[in-house]
PDB file of C-alpha atoms in Angstrom:
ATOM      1  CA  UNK L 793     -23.468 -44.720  24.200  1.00 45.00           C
ATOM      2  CA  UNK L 794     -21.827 -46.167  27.113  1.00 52.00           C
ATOM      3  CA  UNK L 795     -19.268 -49.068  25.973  1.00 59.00           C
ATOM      4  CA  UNK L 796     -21.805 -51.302  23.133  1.00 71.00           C
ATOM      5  CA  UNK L 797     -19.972 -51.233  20.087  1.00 75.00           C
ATOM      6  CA  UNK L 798     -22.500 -50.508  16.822  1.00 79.00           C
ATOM      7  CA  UNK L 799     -21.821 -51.694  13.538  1.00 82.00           C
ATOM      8  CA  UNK L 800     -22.632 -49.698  10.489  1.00 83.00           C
ATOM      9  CA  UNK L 801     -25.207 -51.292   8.127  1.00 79.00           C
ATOM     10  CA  UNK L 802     -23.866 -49.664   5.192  1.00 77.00           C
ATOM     11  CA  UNK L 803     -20.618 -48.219   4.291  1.00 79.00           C
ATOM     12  CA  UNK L 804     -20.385 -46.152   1.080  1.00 76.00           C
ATOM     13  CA  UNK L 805     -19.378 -42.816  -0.673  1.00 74.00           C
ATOM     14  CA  UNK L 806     -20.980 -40.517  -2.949  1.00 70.00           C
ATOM     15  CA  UNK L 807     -18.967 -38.115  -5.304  1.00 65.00           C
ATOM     16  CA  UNK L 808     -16.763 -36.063  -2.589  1.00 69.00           C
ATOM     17  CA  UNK L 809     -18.027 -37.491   0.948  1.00 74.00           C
ATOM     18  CA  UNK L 810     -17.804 -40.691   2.222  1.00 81.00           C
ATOM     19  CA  UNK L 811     -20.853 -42.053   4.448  1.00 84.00           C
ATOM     20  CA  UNK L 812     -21.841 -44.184   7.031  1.00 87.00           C
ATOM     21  CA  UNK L 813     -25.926 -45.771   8.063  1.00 88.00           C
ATOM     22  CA  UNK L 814     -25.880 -46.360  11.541  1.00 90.00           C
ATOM     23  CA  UNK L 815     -29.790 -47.086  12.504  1.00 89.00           C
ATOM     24  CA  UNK L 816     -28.129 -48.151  15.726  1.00 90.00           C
ATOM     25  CA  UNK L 817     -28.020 -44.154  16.712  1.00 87.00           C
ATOM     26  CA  UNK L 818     -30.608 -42.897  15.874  1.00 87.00           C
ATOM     27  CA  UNK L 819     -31.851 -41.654  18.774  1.00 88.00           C
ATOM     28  CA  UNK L 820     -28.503 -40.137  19.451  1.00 86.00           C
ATOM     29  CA  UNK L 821     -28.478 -38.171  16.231  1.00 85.00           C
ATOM     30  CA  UNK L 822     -31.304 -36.590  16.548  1.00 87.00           C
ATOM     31  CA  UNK L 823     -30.577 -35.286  20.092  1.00 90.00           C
ATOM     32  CA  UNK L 824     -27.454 -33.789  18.409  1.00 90.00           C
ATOM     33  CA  UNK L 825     -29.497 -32.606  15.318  1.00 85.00           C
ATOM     34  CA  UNK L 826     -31.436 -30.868  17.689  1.00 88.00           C
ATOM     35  CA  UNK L 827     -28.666 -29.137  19.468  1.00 91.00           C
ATOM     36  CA  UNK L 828     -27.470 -27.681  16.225  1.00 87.00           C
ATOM     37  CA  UNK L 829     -30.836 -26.956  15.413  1.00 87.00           C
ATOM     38  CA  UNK L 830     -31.229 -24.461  18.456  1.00 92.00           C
ATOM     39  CA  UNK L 831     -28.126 -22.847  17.246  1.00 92.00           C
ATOM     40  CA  UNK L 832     -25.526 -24.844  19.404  1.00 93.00           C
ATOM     41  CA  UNK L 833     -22.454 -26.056  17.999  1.00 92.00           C
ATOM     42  CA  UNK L 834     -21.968 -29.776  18.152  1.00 92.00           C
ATOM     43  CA  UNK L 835     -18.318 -30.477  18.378  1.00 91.00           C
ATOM     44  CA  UNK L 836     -16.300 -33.967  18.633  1.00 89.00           C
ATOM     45  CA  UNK L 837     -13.430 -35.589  17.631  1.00 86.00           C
ATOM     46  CA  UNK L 838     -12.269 -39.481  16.286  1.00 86.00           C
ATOM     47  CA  UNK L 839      -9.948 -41.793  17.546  1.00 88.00           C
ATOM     48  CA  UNK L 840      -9.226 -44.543  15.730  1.00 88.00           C
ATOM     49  CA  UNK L 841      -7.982 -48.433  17.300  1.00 88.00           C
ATOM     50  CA  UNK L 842      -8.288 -51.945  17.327  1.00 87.00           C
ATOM     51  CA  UNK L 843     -10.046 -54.162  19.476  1.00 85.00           C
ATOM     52  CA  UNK L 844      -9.257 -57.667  19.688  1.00 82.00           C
ATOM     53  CA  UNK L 845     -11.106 -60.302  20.931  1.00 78.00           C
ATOM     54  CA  UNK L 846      -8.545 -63.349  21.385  1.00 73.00           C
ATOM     55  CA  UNK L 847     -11.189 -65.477  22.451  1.00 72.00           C
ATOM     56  CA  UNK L 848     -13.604 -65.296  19.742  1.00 69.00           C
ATOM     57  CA  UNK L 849     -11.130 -64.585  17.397  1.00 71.00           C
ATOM     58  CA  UNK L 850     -12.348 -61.175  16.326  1.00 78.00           C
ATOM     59  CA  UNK L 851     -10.193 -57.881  15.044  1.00 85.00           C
ATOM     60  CA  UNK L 852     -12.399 -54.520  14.683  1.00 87.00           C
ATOM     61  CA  UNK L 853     -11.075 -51.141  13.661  1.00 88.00           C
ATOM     62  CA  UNK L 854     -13.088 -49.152  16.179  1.00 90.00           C
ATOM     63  CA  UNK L 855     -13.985 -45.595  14.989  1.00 90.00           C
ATOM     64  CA  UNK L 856     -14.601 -43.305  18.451  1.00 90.00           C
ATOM     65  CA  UNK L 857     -16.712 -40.356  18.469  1.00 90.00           C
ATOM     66  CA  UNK L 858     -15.947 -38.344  21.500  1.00 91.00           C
ATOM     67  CA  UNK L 859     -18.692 -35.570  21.738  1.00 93.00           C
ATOM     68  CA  UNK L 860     -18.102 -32.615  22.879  1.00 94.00           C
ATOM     69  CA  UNK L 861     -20.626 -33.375  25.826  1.00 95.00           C
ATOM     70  CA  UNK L 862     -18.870 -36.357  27.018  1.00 94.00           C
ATOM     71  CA  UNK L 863     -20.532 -39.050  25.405  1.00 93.00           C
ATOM     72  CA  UNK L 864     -18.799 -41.465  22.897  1.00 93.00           C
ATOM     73  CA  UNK L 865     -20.081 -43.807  20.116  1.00 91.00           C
ATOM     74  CA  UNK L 866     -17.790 -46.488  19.064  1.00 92.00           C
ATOM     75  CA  UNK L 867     -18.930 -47.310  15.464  1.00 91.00           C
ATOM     76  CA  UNK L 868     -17.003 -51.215  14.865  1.00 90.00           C
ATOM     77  CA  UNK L 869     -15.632 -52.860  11.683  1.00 90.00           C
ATOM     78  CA  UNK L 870     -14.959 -56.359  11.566  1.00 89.00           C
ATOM     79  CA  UNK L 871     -12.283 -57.500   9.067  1.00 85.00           C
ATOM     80  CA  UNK L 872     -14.681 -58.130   6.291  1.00 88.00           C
ATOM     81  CA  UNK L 873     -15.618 -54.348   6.405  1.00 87.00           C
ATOM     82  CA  UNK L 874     -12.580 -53.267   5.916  1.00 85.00           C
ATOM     83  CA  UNK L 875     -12.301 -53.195   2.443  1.00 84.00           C
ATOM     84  CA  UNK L 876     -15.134 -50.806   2.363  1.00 83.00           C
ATOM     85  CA  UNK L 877     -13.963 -48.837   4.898  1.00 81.00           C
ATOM     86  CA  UNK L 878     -10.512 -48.135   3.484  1.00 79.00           C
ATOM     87  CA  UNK L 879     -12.385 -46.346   0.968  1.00 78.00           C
ATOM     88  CA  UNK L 880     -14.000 -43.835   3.196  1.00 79.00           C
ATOM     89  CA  UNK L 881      -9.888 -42.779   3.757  1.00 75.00           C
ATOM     90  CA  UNK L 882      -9.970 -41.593   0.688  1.00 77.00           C
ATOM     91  CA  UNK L 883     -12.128 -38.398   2.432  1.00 80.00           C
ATOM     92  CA  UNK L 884     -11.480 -36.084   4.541  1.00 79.00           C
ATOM     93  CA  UNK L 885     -14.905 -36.054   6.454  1.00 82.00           C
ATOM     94  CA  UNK L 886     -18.275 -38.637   6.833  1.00 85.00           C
ATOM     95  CA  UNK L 887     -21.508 -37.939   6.821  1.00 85.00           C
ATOM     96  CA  UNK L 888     -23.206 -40.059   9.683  1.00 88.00           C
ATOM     97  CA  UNK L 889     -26.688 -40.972   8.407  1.00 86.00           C
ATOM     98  CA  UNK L 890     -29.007 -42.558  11.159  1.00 85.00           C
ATOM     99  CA  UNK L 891     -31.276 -44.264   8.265  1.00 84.00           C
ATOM    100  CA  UNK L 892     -30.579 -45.715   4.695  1.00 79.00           C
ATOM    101  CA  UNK L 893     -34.060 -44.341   3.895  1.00 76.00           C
ATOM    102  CA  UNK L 894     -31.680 -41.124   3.543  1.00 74.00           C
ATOM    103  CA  UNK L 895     -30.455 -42.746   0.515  1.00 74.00           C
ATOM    104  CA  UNK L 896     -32.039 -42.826  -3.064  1.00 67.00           C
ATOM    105  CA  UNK L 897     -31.462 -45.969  -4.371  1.00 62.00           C
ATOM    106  CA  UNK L 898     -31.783 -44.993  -7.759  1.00 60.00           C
ATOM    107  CA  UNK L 899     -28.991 -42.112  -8.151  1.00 57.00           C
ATOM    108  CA  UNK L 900     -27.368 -42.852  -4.993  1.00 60.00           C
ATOM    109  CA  UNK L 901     -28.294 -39.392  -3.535  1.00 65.00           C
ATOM    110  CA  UNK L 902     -28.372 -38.385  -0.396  1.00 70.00           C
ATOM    111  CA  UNK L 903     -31.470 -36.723   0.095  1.00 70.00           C
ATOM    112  CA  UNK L 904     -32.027 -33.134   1.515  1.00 70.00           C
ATOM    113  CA  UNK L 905     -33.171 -34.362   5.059  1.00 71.00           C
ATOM    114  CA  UNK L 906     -30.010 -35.838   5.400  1.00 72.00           C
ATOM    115  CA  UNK L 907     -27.932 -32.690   5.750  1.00 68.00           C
ATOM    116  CA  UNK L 908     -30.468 -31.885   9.101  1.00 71.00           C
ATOM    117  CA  UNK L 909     -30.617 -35.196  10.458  1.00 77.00           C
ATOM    118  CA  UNK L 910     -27.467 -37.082   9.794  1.00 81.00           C
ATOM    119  CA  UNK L 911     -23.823 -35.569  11.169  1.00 84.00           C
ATOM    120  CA  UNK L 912     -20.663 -34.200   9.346  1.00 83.00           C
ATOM    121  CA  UNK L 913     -17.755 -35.547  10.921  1.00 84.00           C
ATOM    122  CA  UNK L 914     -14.400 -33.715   9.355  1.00 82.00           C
ATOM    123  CA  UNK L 915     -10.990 -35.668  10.061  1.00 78.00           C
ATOM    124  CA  UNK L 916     -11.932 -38.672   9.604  1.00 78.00           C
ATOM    125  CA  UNK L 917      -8.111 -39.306   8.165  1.00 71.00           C
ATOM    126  CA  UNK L 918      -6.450 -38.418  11.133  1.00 73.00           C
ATOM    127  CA  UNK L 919      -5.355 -40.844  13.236  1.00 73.00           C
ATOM    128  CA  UNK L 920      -4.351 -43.143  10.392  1.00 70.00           C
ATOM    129  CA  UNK L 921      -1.138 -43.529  11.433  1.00 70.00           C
ATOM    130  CA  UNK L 922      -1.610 -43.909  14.640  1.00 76.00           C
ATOM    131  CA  UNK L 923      -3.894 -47.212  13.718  1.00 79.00           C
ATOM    132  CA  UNK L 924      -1.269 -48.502  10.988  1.00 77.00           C
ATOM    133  CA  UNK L 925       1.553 -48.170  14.355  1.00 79.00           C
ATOM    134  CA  UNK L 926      -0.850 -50.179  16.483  1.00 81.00           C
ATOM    135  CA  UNK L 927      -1.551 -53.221  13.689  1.00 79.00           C
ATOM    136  CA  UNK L 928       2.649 -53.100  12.517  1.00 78.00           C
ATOM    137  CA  UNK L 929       3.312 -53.317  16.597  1.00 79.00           C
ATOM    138  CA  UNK L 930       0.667 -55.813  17.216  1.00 76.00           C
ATOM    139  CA  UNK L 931       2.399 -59.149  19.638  1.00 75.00           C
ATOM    140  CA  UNK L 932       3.119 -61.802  17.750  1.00 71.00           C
ATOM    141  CA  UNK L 933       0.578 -63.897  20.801  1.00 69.00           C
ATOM    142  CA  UNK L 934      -2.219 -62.016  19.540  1.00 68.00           C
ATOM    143  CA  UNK L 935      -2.331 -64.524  16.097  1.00 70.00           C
ATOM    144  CA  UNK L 936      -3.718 -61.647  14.289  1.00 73.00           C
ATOM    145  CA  UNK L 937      -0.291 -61.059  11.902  1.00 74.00           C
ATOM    146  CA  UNK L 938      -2.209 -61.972   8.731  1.00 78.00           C
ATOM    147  CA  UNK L 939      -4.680 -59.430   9.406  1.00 80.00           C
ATOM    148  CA  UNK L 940      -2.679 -56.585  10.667  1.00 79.00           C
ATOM    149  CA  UNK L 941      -0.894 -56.983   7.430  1.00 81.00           C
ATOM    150  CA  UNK L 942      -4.120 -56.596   5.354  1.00 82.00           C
ATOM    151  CA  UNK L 943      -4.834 -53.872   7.055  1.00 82.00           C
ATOM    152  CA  UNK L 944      -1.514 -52.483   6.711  1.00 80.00           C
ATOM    153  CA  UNK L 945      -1.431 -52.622   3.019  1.00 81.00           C
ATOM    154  CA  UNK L 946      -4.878 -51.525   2.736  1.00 81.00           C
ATOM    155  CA  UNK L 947      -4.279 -48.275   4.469  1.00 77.00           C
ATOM    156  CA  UNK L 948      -1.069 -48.131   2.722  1.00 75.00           C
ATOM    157  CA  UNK L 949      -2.486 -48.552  -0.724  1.00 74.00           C
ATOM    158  CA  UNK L 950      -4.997 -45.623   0.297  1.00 68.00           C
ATOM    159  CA  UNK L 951      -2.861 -43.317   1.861  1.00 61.00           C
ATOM    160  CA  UNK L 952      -0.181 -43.525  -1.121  1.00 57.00           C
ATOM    161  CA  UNK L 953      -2.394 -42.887  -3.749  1.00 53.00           C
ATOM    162  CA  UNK L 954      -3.615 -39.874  -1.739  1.00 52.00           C
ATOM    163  CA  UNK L 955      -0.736 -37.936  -0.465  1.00 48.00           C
ATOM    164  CA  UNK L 956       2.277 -39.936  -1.244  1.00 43.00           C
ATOM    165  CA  UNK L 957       2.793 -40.825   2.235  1.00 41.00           C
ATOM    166  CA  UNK L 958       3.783 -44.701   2.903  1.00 38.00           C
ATOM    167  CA  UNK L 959       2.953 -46.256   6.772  1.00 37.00           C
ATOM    168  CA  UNK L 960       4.905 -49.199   8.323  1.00 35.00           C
TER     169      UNK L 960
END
């Protein structure tokens, strides 16, 4: 993708999987669609941070797909998001859906076509701990205390009702 940040345009979860529309990629999907189509396996892995835009006063959790080909997608949630998003931790994996048309809005179903053209991303709790280190640790300069403490307790509150576990 190349450095743009995308934001998701919805955030939800079904019964067992949590899920993410990102019309944004698209086009990127279905090149990676395709190469598990032809029998390829399509591998990448997340990392997790925060970007901070002092200026504009901004805080994003940025979710990083590093593809097994060298390409990364940073997927971006602003603060407001977060709420939402501290639900996906509840799962171990995402689907990444390129279009909410993949989506029945009347039994919240993800529809067939999804499972071929949107992308199973396992792990999607890892690196948890690693973001709840970063907020705890962020400078006092930044003026971003009242959020790193939301997000704190949010990912607290997730991750002790999962496992037990407690971040500081």
């Amino acid at each position: 993708m190349g450095g743009a940040i995308i934001y998701p345009e919805i955030i939800g979860t079904l019964a067992d999987t949590g899920f993410l529309v990102v019309p944004a990629i698209k086009k990127e999907m279905a090149y990676y669609a395709e190469r598990r189509f032809l029998g390829e396996e399509v591998n990448c892995r997340l990392n997790w941070n925060l970007v901070i835009i002092k200026s504009l006063e901004i805080c994003l959790i940025s979710m990083e797909i590093l593809w097994d080909d060298g390409n990364v997608t940073v997927v971006g949630f602003p603060s407001k998001t977060w709420e939402q998003l501290s639900q996906l931790m509840h799962f171990r994996n995402v689907l990444l859906l390129p279009d909410r048309g993949l989506i029945t809005s009347e039994n919240n179903l993800i529809s067939p076509v999804a499972a071929q053209e949107g992308f199973l991303i396992e792990g999607i709790d890892k690196g948890l701990i690693h973001l709840a280190k970063k907020a705890a640790n962020m400078p006092l300069d930044m003026n971003v205390q009242g959020l790193m403490t939301y997000l704190c307790d949010l990912i607290n509150t997730t991750r002790s009702s999962d496992s037990g576990l407690f971040l500081s």
